[in-house]
Amino acid sequence: MVDLCAAVARVVSDTFRLDPALVEDDAPLEELGIDSKGRVRLLAALEVQYAITIDLDRLDEFTDIAAVAHVLAEVLAAGNAAETPEERVER
């Protein structure tokens, strides 16, 4: 989980142009300036980074870096990979 926390912290730093030193595992996203629209943006960035789909209902769980990493770990463990463009065309 530590690796995922670091990975999520990098995505947060890159997406919101924050100093990586400020992005600690237990820092509330709101304190980092990430509001509800920002959480949607973070969800989208994670989906692109990991080629997964995260249910929008999970946004309420995005409270801090560790919580986001926990959601990401669950989605990755479930094998919830996004469809490739070729798979979408086949449907």
Backbone atoms as SQL, in Angstrom:
CREATE TABLE atoms (id INTEGER PRIMARY KEY, chain TEXT, resi INTEGER, resn TEXT, atom TEXT, x REAL, y REAL, z REAL);
INSERT INTO atoms VALUES
  (1, 'A', 1, 'MET', 'N', 0.831, -1.205, 0.000),
  (2, 'A', 1, 'MET', 'CA', 0.000, 0.000, 0.000),
  (3, 'A', 1, 'MET', 'C', 0.868, 1.258, 0.000),
  (4, 'A', 2, 'VAL', 'N', 2.058, 1.151, 0.600),
  (5, 'A', 2, 'VAL', 'CA', 2.949, 2.309, 0.660),
  (6, 'A', 2, 'VAL', 'C', 3.299, 2.780, -0.746),
  (7, 'A', 3, 'ASP', 'N', 3.582, 1.829, -1.647),
  (8, 'A', 3, 'ASP', 'CA', 3.901, 2.196, -3.024),
  (9, 'A', 3, 'ASP', 'C', 2.730, 2.897, -3.690),
  (10, 'A', 4, 'LEU', 'N', 1.510, 2.424, -3.442),
  (11, 'A', 4, 'LEU', 'CA', 0.332, 3.075, -4.027),
  (12, 'A', 4, 'LEU', 'C', 0.129, 4.465, -3.442),
  (13, 'A', 5, 'CYS', 'N', 0.403, 4.638, -2.158),
  (14, 'A', 5, 'CYS', 'CA', 0.294, 5.981, -1.563),
  (15, 'A', 5, 'CYS', 'C', 1.257, 6.932, -2.249),
  (16, 'A', 6, 'ALA', 'N', 2.471, 6.474, -2.474),
  (17, 'A', 6, 'ALA', 'CA', 3.467, 7.311, -3.150),
  (18, 'A', 6, 'ALA', 'C', 3.036, 7.598, -4.582),
  (19, 'A', 7, 'ALA', 'N', 2.472, 6.602, -5.253),
  (20, 'A', 7, 'ALA', 'CA', 2.018, 6.792, -6.627),
  (21, 'A', 7, 'ALA', 'C', 0.851, 7.785, -6.687),
  (22, 'A', 8, 'VAL', 'N', -0.089, 7.654, -5.755),
  (23, 'A', 8, 'VAL', 'CA', -1.220, 8.582, -5.704),
  (24, 'A', 8, 'VAL', 'C', -0.722, 9.989, -5.385),
  (25, 'A', 9, 'ALA', 'N', 0.221, 10.094, -4.470),
  (26, 'A', 9, 'ALA', 'CA', 0.788, 11.407, -4.130),
  (27, 'A', 9, 'ALA', 'C', 1.425, 12.049, -5.363),
  (28, 'A', 10, 'ARG', 'N', 2.108, 11.241, -6.184),
  (29, 'A', 10, 'ARG', 'CA', 2.702, 11.771, -7.424),
  (30, 'A', 10, 'ARG', 'C', 1.624, 12.260, -8.385),
  (31, 'A', 11, 'VAL', 'N', 0.555, 11.478, -8.529),
  (32, 'A', 11, 'VAL', 'CA', -0.541, 11.878, -9.425),
  (33, 'A', 11, 'VAL', 'C', -1.169, 13.178, -8.920),
  (34, 'A', 12, 'VAL', 'N', -1.371, 13.286, -7.621),
  (35, 'A', 12, 'VAL', 'CA', -1.941, 14.502, -7.038),
  (36, 'A', 12, 'VAL', 'C', -1.002, 15.684, -7.277),
  (37, 'A', 13, 'SER', 'N', 0.278, 15.487, -7.017),
  (38, 'A', 13, 'SER', 'CA', 1.260, 16.564, -7.218),
  (39, 'A', 13, 'SER', 'C', 1.284, 17.028, -8.666),
  (40, 'A', 14, 'ASP', 'N', 1.299, 16.058, -9.584),
  (41, 'A', 14, 'ASP', 'CA', 1.355, 16.391, -11.012),
  (42, 'A', 14, 'ASP', 'C', 0.056, 17.028, -11.507),
  (43, 'A', 15, 'THR', 'N', -1.063, 16.456, -11.100),
  (44, 'A', 15, 'THR', 'CA', -2.366, 16.924, -11.588),
  (45, 'A', 15, 'THR', 'C', -2.690, 18.327, -11.089),
  (46, 'A', 16, 'PHE', 'N', -2.349, 18.593, -9.828),
  (47, 'A', 16, 'PHE', 'CA', -2.723, 19.870, -9.230),
  (48, 'A', 16, 'PHE', 'C', -1.537, 20.819, -9.047),
  (49, 'A', 17, 'ARG', 'N', -0.390, 20.424, -9.617),
  (50, 'A', 17, 'ARG', 'CA', 0.824, 21.242, -9.560),
  (51, 'A', 17, 'ARG', 'C', 1.155, 21.684, -8.129),
  (52, 'A', 18, 'LEU', 'N', 1.204, 20.679, -7.253),
  (53, 'A', 18, 'LEU', 'CA', 1.515, 20.913, -5.849),
  (54, 'A', 18, 'LEU', 'C', 2.940, 20.475, -5.551),
  (55, 'A', 19, 'ASP', 'N', 3.544, 21.100, -4.565),
  (56, 'A', 19, 'ASP', 'CA', 4.855, 20.692, -4.088),
  (57, 'A', 19, 'ASP', 'C', 4.714, 19.290, -3.498),
  (58, 'A', 20, 'PRO', 'N', 5.460, 18.314, -4.021),
  (59, 'A', 20, 'PRO', 'CA', 5.335, 16.939, -3.500),
  (60, 'A', 20, 'PRO', 'C', 5.561, 16.834, -1.991),
  (61, 'A', 21, 'ALA', 'N', 6.344, 17.724, -1.419),
  (62, 'A', 21, 'ALA', 'CA', 6.594, 17.690, 0.025),
  (63, 'A', 21, 'ALA', 'C', 5.327, 17.994, 0.827),
  (64, 'A', 22, 'LEU', 'N', 4.366, 18.673, 0.220),
  (65, 'A', 22, 'LEU', 'CA', 3.123, 19.016, 0.907),
  (66, 'A', 22, 'LEU', 'C', 2.090, 17.894, 0.863),
  (67, 'A', 23, 'VAL', 'N', 2.295, 16.936, -0.026),
  (68, 'A', 23, 'VAL', 'CA', 1.302, 15.885, -0.253),
  (69, 'A', 23, 'VAL', 'C', 1.644, 14.672, 0.616),
  (70, 'A', 24, 'GLU', 'N', 1.153, 14.704, 1.843),
  (71, 'A', 24, 'GLU', 'CA', 1.383, 13.604, 2.783),
  (72, 'A', 24, 'GLU', 'C', 0.191, 12.658, 2.772),
  (73, 'A', 25, 'ASP', 'N', 0.439, 11.409, 3.147),
  (74, 'A', 25, 'ASP', 'CA', -0.595, 10.372, 3.100),
  (75, 'A', 25, 'ASP', 'C', -1.857, 10.726, 3.873),
  (76, 'A', 26, 'ASP', 'N', -1.706, 11.424, 4.999),
  (77, 'A', 26, 'ASP', 'CA', -2.863, 11.700, 5.845),
  (78, 'A', 26, 'ASP', 'C', -3.398, 13.129, 5.716),
  (79, 'A', 27, 'ALA', 'N', -2.853, 13.886, 4.773),
  (80, 'A', 27, 'ALA', 'CA', -3.339, 15.260, 4.569),
  (81, 'A', 27, 'ALA', 'C', -4.702, 15.215, 3.872),
  (82, 'A', 28, 'PRO', 'N', -5.724, 15.807, 4.480),
  (83, 'A', 28, 'PRO', 'CA', -7.031, 15.843, 3.816),
  (84, 'A', 28, 'PRO', 'C', -6.930, 16.538, 2.455),
  (85, 'A', 29, 'LEU', 'N', -7.617, 15.985, 1.468),
  (86, 'A', 29, 'LEU', 'CA', -7.559, 16.568, 0.124),
  (87, 'A', 29, 'LEU', 'C', -8.018, 18.020, 0.136),
  (88, 'A', 30, 'GLU', 'N', -9.003, 18.331, 0.968),
  (89, 'A', 30, 'GLU', 'CA', -9.494, 19.709, 1.035),
  (90, 'A', 30, 'GLU', 'C', -8.390, 20.666, 1.474),
  (91, 'A', 31, 'GLU', 'N', -7.518, 20.226, 2.379),
  (92, 'A', 31, 'GLU', 'CA', -6.415, 21.073, 2.819),
  (93, 'A', 31, 'GLU', 'C', -5.390, 21.291, 1.708),
  (94, 'A', 32, 'LEU', 'N', -5.389, 20.399, 0.720),
  (95, 'A', 32, 'LEU', 'CA', -4.509, 20.546, -0.439),
  (96, 'A', 32, 'LEU', 'C', -5.172, 21.385, -1.528),
  (97, 'A', 33, 'GLY', 'N', -6.395, 21.848, -1.263),
  (98, 'A', 33, 'GLY', 'CA', -7.118, 22.663, -2.232),
  (99, 'A', 33, 'GLY', 'C', -7.908, 21.852, -3.236),
  (100, 'A', 34, 'ILE', 'N', -8.139, 20.587, -2.922),
  (101, 'A', 34, 'ILE', 'CA', -8.864, 19.698, -3.832),
  (102, 'A', 34, 'ILE', 'C', -10.303, 19.562, -3.341),
  (103, 'A', 35, 'ASP', 'N', -11.219, 20.223, -4.050),
  (104, 'A', 35, 'ASP', 'CA', -12.640, 20.191, -3.691),
  (105, 'A', 35, 'ASP', 'C', -13.325, 19.048, -4.441),
  (106, 'A', 36, 'SER', 'N', -14.640, 19.054, -4.462),
  (107, 'A', 36, 'SER', 'CA', -15.373, 17.957, -5.114),
  (108, 'A', 36, 'SER', 'C', -15.069, 17.875, -6.608),
  (109, 'A', 37, 'LYS', 'N', -14.945, 19.006, -7.269),
  (110, 'A', 37, 'LYS', 'CA', -14.578, 18.982, -8.694),
  (111, 'A', 37, 'LYS', 'C', -13.159, 18.464, -8.872),
  (112, 'A', 38, 'GLY', 'N', -12.297, 18.808, -7.942),
  (113, 'A', 38, 'GLY', 'CA', -10.926, 18.318, -7.976),
  (114, 'A', 38, 'GLY', 'C', -10.849, 16.814, -7.778),
  (115, 'A', 39, 'ARG', 'N', -11.730, 16.280, -6.928),
  (116, 'A', 39, 'ARG', 'CA', -11.753, 14.823, -6.732),
  (117, 'A', 39, 'ARG', 'C', -12.160, 14.119, -8.015),
  (118, 'A', 40, 'VAL', 'N', -13.085, 14.706, -8.764),
  (119, 'A', 40, 'VAL', 'CA', -13.469, 14.130, -10.055),
  (120, 'A', 40, 'VAL', 'C', -12.267, 14.163, -11.007),
  (121, 'A', 41, 'ARG', 'N', -11.550, 15.264, -10.981),
  (122, 'A', 41, 'ARG', 'CA', -10.348, 15.399, -11.813),
  (123, 'A', 41, 'ARG', 'C', -9.290, 14.364, -11.404),
  (124, 'A', 42, 'LEU', 'N', -9.133, 14.144, -10.106),
  (125, 'A', 42, 'LEU', 'CA', -8.194, 13.139, -9.616),
  (126, 'A', 42, 'LEU', 'C', -8.625, 11.751, -10.046),
  (127, 'A', 43, 'LEU', 'N', -9.903, 11.444, -9.920),
  (128, 'A', 43, 'LEU', 'CA', -10.426, 10.153, -10.348),
  (129, 'A', 43, 'LEU', 'C', -10.106, 9.930, -11.823),
  (130, 'A', 44, 'ALA', 'N', -10.337, 10.936, -12.653),
  (131, 'A', 44, 'ALA', 'CA', -10.059, 10.821, -14.082),
  (132, 'A', 44, 'ALA', 'C', -8.570, 10.602, -14.336),
  (133, 'A', 45, 'ALA', 'N', -7.724, 11.307, -13.605),
  (134, 'A', 45, 'ALA', 'CA', -6.273, 11.152, -13.771),
  (135, 'A', 45, 'ALA', 'C', -5.832, 9.734, -13.400),
  (136, 'A', 46, 'LEU', 'N', -6.406, 9.182, -12.336),
  (137, 'A', 46, 'LEU', 'CA', -6.076, 7.816, -11.934),
  (138, 'A', 46, 'LEU', 'C', -6.568, 6.808, -12.961),
  (139, 'A', 47, 'GLU', 'N', -7.753, 7.042, -13.503),
  (140, 'A', 47, 'GLU', 'CA', -8.278, 6.138, -14.525),
  (141, 'A', 47, 'GLU', 'C', -7.372, 6.106, -15.747),
  (142, 'A', 48, 'VAL', 'N', -6.874, 7.255, -16.145),
  (143, 'A', 48, 'VAL', 'CA', -5.973, 7.321, -17.294),
  (144, 'A', 48, 'VAL', 'C', -4.637, 6.668, -16.950),
  (145, 'A', 49, 'GLN', 'N', -4.084, 7.019, -15.812),
  (146, 'A', 49, 'GLN', 'CA', -2.770, 6.504, -15.391),
  (147, 'A', 49, 'GLN', 'C', -2.759, 4.984, -15.302),
  (148, 'A', 50, 'TYR', 'N', -3.831, 4.400, -14.769),
  (149, 'A', 50, 'TYR', 'CA', -3.860, 2.959, -14.519),
  (150, 'A', 50, 'TYR', 'C', -4.767, 2.181, -15.471),
  (151, 'A', 51, 'ALA', 'N', -5.354, 2.841, -16.455),
  (152, 'A', 51, 'ALA', 'CA', -6.248, 2.199, -17.428),
  (153, 'A', 51, 'ALA', 'C', -7.326, 1.384, -16.711),
  (154, 'A', 52, 'ILE', 'N', -8.005, 2.047, -15.776),
  (155, 'A', 52, 'ILE', 'CA', -9.055, 1.413, -14.982),
  (156, 'A', 52, 'ILE', 'C', -10.304, 2.285, -15.024),
  (157, 'A', 53, 'THR', 'N', -11.363, 1.753, -14.472),
  (158, 'A', 53, 'THR', 'CA', -12.587, 2.521, -14.289),
  (159, 'A', 53, 'THR', 'C', -12.924, 2.503, -12.806),
  (160, 'A', 54, 'ILE', 'N', -13.103, 3.693, -12.240),
  (161, 'A', 54, 'ILE', 'CA', -13.480, 3.811, -10.834),
  (162, 'A', 54, 'ILE', 'C', -14.894, 4.380, -10.789),
  (163, 'A', 55, 'ASP', 'N', -15.765, 3.684, -10.099),
  (164, 'A', 55, 'ASP', 'CA', -17.156, 4.107, -9.978),
  (165, 'A', 55, 'ASP', 'C', -17.225, 5.476, -9.296),
  (166, 'A', 56, 'LEU', 'N', -18.018, 6.377, -9.855),
  (167, 'A', 56, 'LEU', 'CA', -18.167, 7.717, -9.278),
  (168, 'A', 56, 'LEU', 'C', -18.690, 7.683, -7.845),
  (169, 'A', 57, 'ASP', 'N', -19.389, 6.620, -7.485),
  (170, 'A', 57, 'ASP', 'CA', -19.892, 6.489, -6.117),
  (171, 'A', 57, 'ASP', 'C', -18.759, 6.391, -5.101),
  (172, 'A', 58, 'ARG', 'N', -17.550, 6.085, -5.561),
  (173, 'A', 58, 'ARG', 'CA', -16.408, 5.951, -4.653),
  (174, 'A', 58, 'ARG', 'C', -15.781, 7.299, -4.307),
  (175, 'A', 59, 'LEU', 'N', -16.232, 8.377, -4.958),
  (176, 'A', 59, 'LEU', 'CA', -15.643, 9.698, -4.717),
  (177, 'A', 59, 'LEU', 'C', -15.720, 10.132, -3.262),
  (178, 'A', 60, 'ASP', 'N', -16.771, 9.755, -2.573),
  (179, 'A', 60, 'ASP', 'CA', -16.913, 10.125, -1.164),
  (180, 'A', 60, 'ASP', 'C', -15.789, 9.534, -0.316),
  (181, 'A', 61, 'GLU', 'N', -15.168, 8.474, -0.805),
  (182, 'A', 61, 'GLU', 'CA', -14.067, 7.840, -0.081),
  (183, 'A', 61, 'GLU', 'C', -12.746, 8.571, -0.295),
  (184, 'A', 62, 'PHE', 'N', -12.683, 9.469, -1.256),
  (185, 'A', 62, 'PHE', 'CA', -11.475, 10.228, -1.554),
  (186, 'A', 62, 'PHE', 'C', -11.322, 11.346, -0.523),
  (187, 'A', 63, 'THR', 'N', -10.821, 10.995, 0.656),
  (188, 'A', 63, 'THR', 'CA', -10.679, 11.984, 1.723),
  (189, 'A', 63, 'THR', 'C', -9.233, 12.433, 1.911),
  (190, 'A', 64, 'ASP', 'N', -8.304, 11.502, 1.739),
  (191, 'A', 64, 'ASP', 'CA', -6.876, 11.812, 1.825),
  (192, 'A', 64, 'ASP', 'C', -6.116, 10.857, 0.904),
  (193, 'A', 65, 'ILE', 'N', -4.808, 11.009, 0.809),
  (194, 'A', 65, 'ILE', 'CA', -4.005, 10.205, -0.110),
  (195, 'A', 65, 'ILE', 'C', -4.129, 8.714, 0.205),
  (196, 'A', 66, 'ALA', 'N', -4.055, 8.364, 1.484),
  (197, 'A', 66, 'ALA', 'CA', -4.146, 6.958, 1.881),
  (198, 'A', 66, 'ALA', 'C', -5.500, 6.359, 1.505),
  (199, 'A', 67, 'ALA', 'N', -6.569, 7.117, 1.670),
  (200, 'A', 67, 'ALA', 'CA', -7.905, 6.627, 1.319),
  (201, 'A', 67, 'ALA', 'C', -8.036, 6.439, -0.187),
  (202, 'A', 68, 'VAL', 'N', -7.476, 7.355, -0.957),
  (203, 'A', 68, 'VAL', 'CA', -7.501, 7.222, -2.417),
  (204, 'A', 68, 'VAL', 'C', -6.699, 5.986, -2.829),
  (205, 'A', 69, 'ALA', 'N', -5.550, 5.784, -2.188),
  (206, 'A', 69, 'ALA', 'CA', -4.726, 4.607, -2.486),
  (207, 'A', 69, 'ALA', 'C', -5.477, 3.323, -2.153),
  (208, 'A', 70, 'HIS', 'N', -6.258, 3.349, -1.079),
  (209, 'A', 70, 'HIS', 'CA', -7.055, 2.173, -0.686),
  (210, 'A', 70, 'HIS', 'C', -8.092, 1.850, -1.767),
  (211, 'A', 71, 'VAL', 'N', -8.790, 2.864, -2.247),
  (212, 'A', 71, 'VAL', 'CA', -9.774, 2.657, -3.325),
  (213, 'A', 71, 'VAL', 'C', -9.069, 2.124, -4.566),
  (214, 'A', 72, 'LEU', 'N', -7.945, 2.735, -4.911),
  (215, 'A', 72, 'LEU', 'CA', -7.187, 2.302, -6.083),
  (216, 'A', 72, 'LEU', 'C', -6.761, 0.849, -5.941),
  (217, 'A', 73, 'ALA', 'N', -6.286, 0.460, -4.770),
  (218, 'A', 73, 'ALA', 'CA', -5.867, -0.926, -4.539),
  (219, 'A', 73, 'ALA', 'C', -7.028, -1.890, -4.729),
  (220, 'A', 74, 'GLU', 'N', -8.206, -1.530, -4.229),
  (221, 'A', 74, 'GLU', 'CA', -9.382, -2.387, -4.382),
  (222, 'A', 74, 'GLU', 'C', -9.774, -2.547, -5.843),
  (223, 'A', 75, 'VAL', 'N', -9.743, -1.439, -6.577),
  (224, 'A', 75, 'VAL', 'CA', -10.119, -1.492, -7.989),
  (225, 'A', 75, 'VAL', 'C', -9.101, -2.317, -8.779),
  (226, 'A', 76, 'LEU', 'N', -7.823, -2.111, -8.498),
  (227, 'A', 76, 'LEU', 'CA', -6.788, -2.885, -9.186),
  (228, 'A', 76, 'LEU', 'C', -6.887, -4.365, -8.847),
  (229, 'A', 77, 'ALA', 'N', -7.171, -4.684, -7.594),
  (230, 'A', 77, 'ALA', 'CA', -7.300, -6.079, -7.170),
  (231, 'A', 77, 'ALA', 'C', -8.499, -6.756, -7.826),
  (232, 'A', 78, 'ALA', 'N', -9.538, -5.976, -8.070),
  (233, 'A', 78, 'ALA', 'CA', -10.742, -6.524, -8.696),
  (234, 'A', 78, 'ALA', 'C', -10.546, -6.733, -10.195),
  (235, 'A', 79, 'GLY', 'N', -9.414, -6.234, -10.713),
  (236, 'A', 79, 'GLY', 'CA', -9.155, -6.399, -12.139),
  (237, 'A', 79, 'GLY', 'C', -10.093, -5.594, -12.995),
  (238, 'A', 80, 'ASN', 'N', -10.488, -4.430, -12.496),
  (239, 'A', 80, 'ASN', 'CA', -11.462, -3.578, -13.176),
  (240, 'A', 80, 'ASN', 'C', -10.775, -2.706, -14.221),
  (241, 'A', 81, 'ALA', 'N', -10.139, -3.359, -15.197),
  (242, 'A', 81, 'ALA', 'CA', -9.435, -2.613, -16.243),
  (243, 'A', 81, 'ALA', 'C', -10.439, -2.011, -17.216),
  (244, 'A', 82, 'ALA', 'N', -10.123, -0.824, -17.673),
  (245, 'A', 82, 'ALA', 'CA', -10.966, -0.169, -18.663),
  (246, 'A', 82, 'ALA', 'C', -10.846, -0.914, -19.983),
  (247, 'A', 83, 'GLU', 'N', -11.882, -0.831, -20.784),
  (248, 'A', 83, 'GLU', 'CA', -11.842, -1.444, -22.101),
  (249, 'A', 83, 'GLU', 'C', -10.883, -0.693, -23.004),
  (250, 'A', 84, 'THR', 'N', -10.239, -1.448, -23.875),
  (251, 'A', 84, 'THR', 'CA', -9.405, -0.800, -24.876),
  (252, 'A', 84, 'THR', 'C', -10.326, -0.245, -25.953),
  (253, 'A', 85, 'PRO', 'N', -9.847, 0.689, -26.773),
  (254, 'A', 85, 'PRO', 'CA', -10.699, 1.201, -27.858),
  (255, 'A', 85, 'PRO', 'C', -11.199, 0.088, -28.775),
  (256, 'A', 86, 'GLU', 'N', -10.378, -0.939, -28.997),
  (257, 'A', 86, 'GLU', 'CA', -10.793, -2.044, -29.858),
  (258, 'A', 86, 'GLU', 'C', -11.955, -2.826, -29.250),
  (259, 'A', 87, 'GLU', 'N', -11.921, -3.008, -27.922),
  (260, 'A', 87, 'GLU', 'CA', -12.999, -3.726, -27.251),
  (261, 'A', 87, 'GLU', 'C', -14.300, -2.941, -27.318),
  (262, 'A', 88, 'ARG', 'N', -14.219, -1.622, -27.239),
  (263, 'A', 88, 'ARG', 'CA', -15.426, -0.783, -27.331),
  (264, 'A', 88, 'ARG', 'C', -16.055, -0.901, -28.708),
  (265, 'A', 89, 'VAL', 'N', -15.224, -0.965, -29.745),
  (266, 'A', 89, 'VAL', 'CA', -15.731, -1.060, -31.119),
  (267, 'A', 89, 'VAL', 'C', -16.417, -2.391, -31.339),
  (268, 'A', 90, 'GLU', 'N', -15.876, -3.462, -30.731),
  (269, 'A', 90, 'GLU', 'CA', -16.437, -4.800, -30.916),
  (270, 'A', 90, 'GLU', 'C', -17.837, -4.926, -30.334),
  (271, 'A', 91, 'ARG', 'N', -18.182, -4.122, -29.325),
  (272, 'A', 91, 'ARG', 'CA', -19.509, -4.217, -28.705),
  (273, 'A', 91, 'ARG', 'C', -20.544, -3.668, -29.579);
